[in-house]
Amino acid sequence: MKFDLDAHQRDFAASIDAALGAADVPTAVRAWGEGDTAPGLAVWERLAELGVTALMIPEEHDGMDAHPVDLVVAMERLGRWCVPGPVVESVAVAPILLAGSPDAASRLAALAGGELIATAALPPAVPRAVDADTAGLVLHAADGTVSEAVVGDRHDSVDPGRRLFDTAAGTSSWAADVARAYEFGALATAAHLVGAGQAMLDASVDYAKQRTQFGRVIGSYQAIKHKLADIHIALELARPLLYGAALALADSPTGPISADTARDVSAAKAAASDAALLAAQSSLQTHGAIGFTAEHDLSLWLLRVQALRSAWGDPATHRRRVLEAL
């Protein structure tokens, strides 16, 4: 099967790039980590204007009812710009968890318009909720039921821009397709990782063209060229798995998630995690020690990748699911 993004999807990605490129996202990420969420929420407003927050919301609730491939396109761009906040949870997961809630209509409409930001924990696979202190709605989902969470202790993440919170089930609950929500969370996180990996590759290529050593730009050395080429190959091999998993989820919009669909999602998450880790390691080696300083933007992606590799299932968990499916 030949697959390619259509013109609308490419334009959508370009519009996200244009909006976020003008938004000074690195400053918003640093402020978010220090507890000042105002610049980050301004970035979220831009995303809402573009329709990103409405992607997975049904049309009857002012959403776009988009294809899972559209979600992958958007999440890769958000990873490329390192957008702060619970983007995976609010855009990809919460719409599924809220579908059967008593006040679904109003909450889904608020999510679509960007007035509401949601986060979620799905223990044991996703044991803590991200940015529960910022989100207007915190959900706790387990064993096919969802409730508004009782938020507990805060835990620091390796990424200062991601605050983790313990949650417990609330008093009232409703049925939801928690298994499907998990698959979409894993898929969106995988796309986020590929976007972050691409950002680090682009930054490293630009740096290698400018940095000189022993009278030559370092990008002219074969060792550097090979490192950057390996990142490119890893990312290009991960992307088809992302799109394949999105198509598999689209082919089974209702009912239990099949073993083959879960396998495809896990293959995408494992490959994206490996590609992003390779990008982080090789980008840091290309930049040298300056790349890990807090003042350098590369450090934002380095820490984000470390946090997201274990989010929504670590590589070992997803490789195990692929093995079991085979």
Coordinates of C-alpha atoms in Angstrom, one line a residue:
M1 CA 0.0 0.0 0.0
K2 CA 1.3 3.5 -0.9
F3 CA 0.6 6.1 1.8
D4 CA 1.3 9.8 1.8
L5 CA -0.1 12.8 3.6
D6 CA -2.6 14.8 1.5
A7 CA -2.4 18.5 0.8
H8 CA -4.8 19.4 3.7
Q9 CA -2.6 17.6 6.2
R10 CA 0.6 19.2 4.9
D11 CA -1.0 22.6 5.1
F12 CA -2.2 21.8 8.6
A13 CA 1.3 21.0 9.7
A14 CA 2.7 24.1 8.1
S15 CA 0.1 26.3 9.8
I16 CA 1.1 24.8 13.2
D17 CA 4.8 25.4 12.4
A18 CA 4.0 29.0 11.4
A19 CA 2.0 29.7 14.6
L20 CA 4.4 28.1 17.0
G21 CA 7.5 29.5 15.3
A22 CA 6.3 32.9 16.1
A23 CA 5.3 32.1 19.7
D24 CA 8.7 31.8 21.4
V25 CA 7.8 28.4 22.8
P26 CA 11.2 27.8 24.5
T27 CA 10.6 30.8 26.8
A28 CA 7.1 29.4 27.5
V29 CA 8.6 26.0 28.4
R30 CA 11.1 27.5 30.8
A31 CA 8.4 29.6 32.4
W32 CA 6.1 26.6 32.7
G33 CA 8.8 24.7 34.6
E34 CA 9.2 27.6 37.0
G35 CA 5.5 27.7 37.7
D36 CA 4.5 30.6 35.4
T37 CA 1.9 29.0 33.1
A38 CA 0.7 32.2 31.4
P39 CA 3.1 32.1 28.4
G40 CA 2.3 28.4 27.9
L41 CA -1.4 29.0 28.0
A42 CA -1.0 31.7 25.4
V43 CA 0.6 29.0 23.2
W44 CA -2.4 26.7 23.9
E45 CA -4.7 29.6 22.7
R46 CA -2.9 29.5 19.4
L47 CA -3.4 25.8 19.1
A48 CA -7.1 26.2 19.8
E49 CA -7.4 28.8 17.1
L50 CA -5.8 26.3 14.7
G51 CA -8.2 23.5 15.7
V52 CA -5.6 21.3 17.4
T53 CA -7.6 21.1 20.6
A54 CA -10.7 20.1 18.7
L55 CA -9.1 17.3 16.6
M56 CA -10.6 14.3 18.4
I57 CA -13.9 15.9 19.5
P58 CA -17.1 14.8 17.6
E59 CA -18.6 17.4 15.3
E60 CA -21.8 17.6 17.3
H61 CA -19.7 19.0 20.2
D62 CA -17.9 21.7 18.0
G63 CA -15.1 19.4 17.2
M64 CA -13.4 18.2 14.0
D65 CA -13.9 14.5 14.4
A66 CA -10.5 14.1 12.7
H67 CA -8.8 11.0 11.4
P68 CA -6.1 9.5 13.7
V69 CA -3.5 10.4 11.0
D70 CA -4.4 14.1 11.5
L71 CA -3.7 13.6 15.2
V72 CA -0.3 12.1 14.4
V73 CA 0.5 15.1 12.1
A74 CA -0.4 17.6 14.8
M75 CA 1.4 15.8 17.7
E76 CA 4.6 15.5 15.7
R77 CA 4.6 19.3 15.2
L78 CA 3.8 19.9 18.9
G79 CA 6.8 17.6 19.7
R80 CA 8.9 19.5 17.2
W81 CA 8.2 22.8 19.1
C82 CA 8.3 21.2 22.6
V83 CA 4.9 22.6 23.6
P84 CA 4.3 22.6 27.4
G85 CA 1.4 21.1 29.2
P86 CA -0.6 17.9 29.0
V87 CA -1.1 18.0 25.2
V88 CA -1.3 14.2 24.8
E89 CA -3.8 13.8 27.6
S90 CA -6.0 16.8 26.7
V91 CA -6.1 16.4 22.9
A92 CA -5.9 12.7 22.4
V93 CA -7.1 10.9 25.6
A94 CA -9.6 13.1 27.4
P95 CA -12.1 13.1 24.5
I96 CA -12.4 9.3 24.7
L97 CA -12.6 9.2 28.4
L98 CA -15.3 11.9 28.5
A99 CA -17.5 10.4 25.8
G100 CA -19.8 8.6 28.3
S101 CA -19.8 11.2 31.1
P102 CA -23.0 12.8 32.3
D103 CA -21.9 16.3 31.2
A104 CA -20.0 15.2 28.1
A105 CA -21.5 17.8 25.8
S106 CA -20.4 20.8 27.7
R107 CA -17.0 19.4 28.6
L108 CA -16.2 18.2 25.1
A109 CA -17.2 21.6 23.7
A110 CA -14.9 23.3 26.2
L111 CA -12.0 21.0 25.2
A112 CA -12.6 21.8 21.6
G113 CA -12.6 25.5 22.1
G114 CA -9.5 25.5 24.3
E115 CA -11.4 26.8 27.4
L116 CA -10.7 23.5 29.2
I117 CA -7.4 21.6 29.5
A118 CA -7.6 18.1 30.8
T119 CA -5.1 15.5 32.1
A120 CA -5.5 11.9 33.1
A121 CA -4.0 9.0 34.9
L122 CA -4.7 5.4 33.7
P123 CA -3.0 3.2 36.4
P124 CA -1.1 1.0 36.4
A125 CA 0.1 1.8 32.8
V126 CA 0.0 5.5 33.4
P127 CA 0.3 5.8 37.1
R128 CA 0.3 9.6 37.5
A129 CA -1.4 12.6 35.9
V130 CA 0.7 15.3 34.2
D131 CA 0.3 18.9 35.2
A132 CA -2.8 18.3 37.4
D133 CA -2.2 21.7 39.0
T134 CA -2.7 23.4 35.7
A135 CA -5.4 21.3 34.1
G136 CA -9.0 22.3 34.7
L137 CA -10.1 18.7 34.7
V138 CA -8.2 15.7 36.1
L139 CA -9.5 12.2 35.2
H140 CA -8.7 8.9 36.8
A141 CA -9.4 5.8 34.6
A142 CA -9.1 2.1 35.5
D143 CA -11.0 -1.1 34.8
G144 CA -13.2 0.5 32.2
T145 CA -14.5 3.3 34.4
V146 CA -13.6 6.9 34.7
S147 CA -14.1 9.5 37.4
E148 CA -12.9 13.0 38.3
A149 CA -9.7 12.4 40.2
V150 CA -8.8 13.2 43.7
V151 CA -5.4 14.7 43.3
G152 CA -2.6 13.7 45.7
D153 CA 1.1 14.3 46.1
R154 CA 3.2 16.0 43.5
H155 CA 6.4 14.4 42.1
D156 CA 9.1 16.0 40.0
S157 CA 9.9 14.7 36.6
V158 CA 13.3 14.5 34.8
D159 CA 11.7 17.2 32.6
P160 CA 11.1 20.4 34.8
G161 CA 8.2 21.3 32.5
R162 CA 6.3 18.1 33.4
R163 CA 4.9 17.9 37.0
L164 CA 3.4 14.5 38.0
F165 CA 0.6 14.0 40.5
D166 CA -0.8 10.9 42.2
T167 CA -4.5 10.5 41.7
A168 CA -7.3 8.4 43.2
A169 CA -10.8 7.7 41.9
G170 CA -13.5 10.1 42.8
T171 CA -17.0 9.3 44.2
S172 CA -18.9 9.2 40.9
S173 CA -17.8 7.4 37.8
W174 CA -19.0 6.4 34.3
A175 CA -18.1 3.7 31.8
A176 CA -15.5 4.5 29.1
D177 CA -13.3 2.8 26.5
V178 CA -10.2 3.1 28.7
A179 CA -8.3 0.6 26.5
R180 CA -8.8 2.7 23.4
A181 CA -7.8 5.9 25.3
Y182 CA -4.5 4.2 26.3
E183 CA -3.7 3.3 22.6
F184 CA -4.4 6.9 21.5
G185 CA -2.2 8.2 24.3
A186 CA 0.7 5.9 23.3
L187 CA 0.3 6.8 19.6
A188 CA 0.2 10.6 20.4
T189 CA 3.3 10.2 22.6
A190 CA 5.1 8.4 19.9
A191 CA 4.4 11.1 17.4
H192 CA 5.5 13.7 20.0
L193 CA 8.8 11.8 20.3
V194 CA 9.4 11.7 16.6
G195 CA 8.8 15.5 16.4
A196 CA 11.3 16.1 19.2
G197 CA 13.8 13.9 17.5
Q198 CA 13.4 15.9 14.2
A199 CA 13.8 19.1 16.1
M200 CA 17.1 17.9 17.6
L201 CA 18.3 16.7 14.2
D202 CA 17.5 20.0 12.5
A203 CA 19.3 21.9 15.3
S204 CA 22.3 19.6 15.1
V205 CA 22.6 20.0 11.3
D206 CA 22.5 23.8 11.6
Y207 CA 25.1 23.7 14.4
A208 CA 27.4 21.4 12.4
K209 CA 27.3 23.8 9.5
Q210 CA 28.5 26.7 11.7
R211 CA 30.8 25.3 14.4
T212 CA 34.4 25.1 13.4
Q213 CA 37.1 22.9 14.8
F214 CA 40.7 22.6 13.6
G215 CA 40.0 25.1 10.9
R216 CA 37.0 23.2 9.4
V217 CA 33.3 23.2 10.1
I218 CA 32.5 20.1 12.1
G219 CA 29.8 19.1 9.6
S220 CA 32.5 18.3 7.1
Y221 CA 33.8 15.4 9.2
Q222 CA 32.6 11.9 8.3
A223 CA 32.0 11.0 12.0
I224 CA 29.5 13.8 12.4
K225 CA 27.8 13.2 9.0
H226 CA 27.3 9.5 9.9
K227 CA 25.8 10.3 13.3
L228 CA 23.3 12.8 11.8
A229 CA 22.5 10.4 9.0
D230 CA 21.7 7.6 11.5
I231 CA 19.2 9.9 13.2
H232 CA 17.6 10.7 9.9
I233 CA 17.2 7.0 9.1
A234 CA 15.8 6.1 12.5
L235 CA 13.2 8.9 12.3
E236 CA 12.2 7.9 8.7
L237 CA 11.8 4.3 9.8
A238 CA 9.6 5.3 12.8
R239 CA 7.2 7.5 10.8
P240 CA 5.6 4.7 8.7
L241 CA 5.0 2.8 11.9
L242 CA 3.2 5.9 13.3
Y243 CA 1.0 6.2 10.3
G244 CA 0.4 2.5 10.2
A245 CA -0.8 2.5 13.8
A246 CA -3.0 5.5 13.1
L247 CA -4.6 3.7 10.2
A248 CA -5.1 0.5 12.3
L249 CA -6.9 2.5 15.0
A250 CA -9.1 4.2 12.3
D251 CA -10.0 0.8 10.9
S252 CA -11.5 -0.3 14.3
P253 CA -13.3 2.8 15.6
T254 CA -15.5 0.8 18.0
G255 CA -15.3 -2.4 20.0
P256 CA -12.3 -4.1 21.7
I257 CA -8.8 -3.2 20.5
S258 CA -7.4 -6.2 18.5
A259 CA -4.0 -7.7 19.2
D260 CA -2.8 -6.6 15.8
T261 CA -3.8 -3.0 16.4
A262 CA -2.1 -3.0 19.9
R263 CA 0.9 -4.5 18.2
D264 CA 1.0 -1.7 15.6
V265 CA 0.8 1.0 18.3
S266 CA 3.5 -0.6 20.4
A267 CA 5.8 -1.0 17.4
A268 CA 5.4 2.8 16.7
K269 CA 6.0 3.7 20.3
A270 CA 9.1 1.6 20.7
A271 CA 10.6 2.8 17.4
A272 CA 9.8 6.4 18.2
S273 CA 11.4 6.1 21.6
D274 CA 14.6 4.6 20.1
A275 CA 14.8 7.2 17.4
A276 CA 14.3 10.1 19.8
L277 CA 16.9 8.6 22.2
L278 CA 19.4 8.3 19.4
A279 CA 18.6 11.9 18.3
A280 CA 19.2 13.1 21.9
Q281 CA 22.5 11.2 22.3
S282 CA 23.9 12.2 18.9
S283 CA 22.7 15.8 19.1
L284 CA 24.4 16.2 22.5
Q285 CA 27.6 14.7 21.1
T286 CA 27.4 17.1 18.1
H287 CA 26.8 20.2 20.2
G288 CA 29.2 19.2 23.0
A289 CA 28.6 20.3 26.6
I290 CA 26.9 23.5 25.7
G291 CA 23.9 21.5 24.5
F292 CA 23.0 20.4 28.0
T293 CA 23.2 23.8 29.6
A294 CA 19.9 25.2 30.7
E295 CA 20.5 28.3 28.5
H296 CA 20.6 26.2 25.3
D297 CA 17.3 25.2 23.7
L298 CA 18.6 21.7 22.9
S299 CA 18.4 20.9 26.7
L300 CA 14.6 21.3 26.5
W301 CA 14.2 18.5 24.0
L302 CA 16.8 16.3 25.7
L303 CA 14.8 16.3 28.9
R304 CA 11.4 16.0 27.2
V305 CA 12.6 12.9 25.3
Q306 CA 13.8 11.3 28.6
A307 CA 10.4 11.9 30.2
L308 CA 8.3 10.8 27.2
R309 CA 10.2 7.5 26.6
S310 CA 8.7 6.0 29.7
A311 CA 5.3 7.8 29.4
W312 CA 2.4 5.7 28.2
G313 CA 4.4 2.6 28.4
D314 CA 8.2 2.3 28.3
P315 CA 10.0 0.7 25.4
A316 CA 10.3 -2.7 27.2
T317 CA 6.6 -2.8 27.8
H318 CA 5.8 -2.1 24.1
R319 CA 8.4 -4.5 22.8
R320 CA 6.8 -7.2 25.0
R321 CA 3.4 -6.4 23.4
V322 CA 4.8 -6.8 20.0
L323 CA 6.5 -10.1 20.9
E324 CA 3.2 -11.4 22.4
A325 CA 1.3 -10.5 19.3
L326 CA 3.9 -12.3 17.1

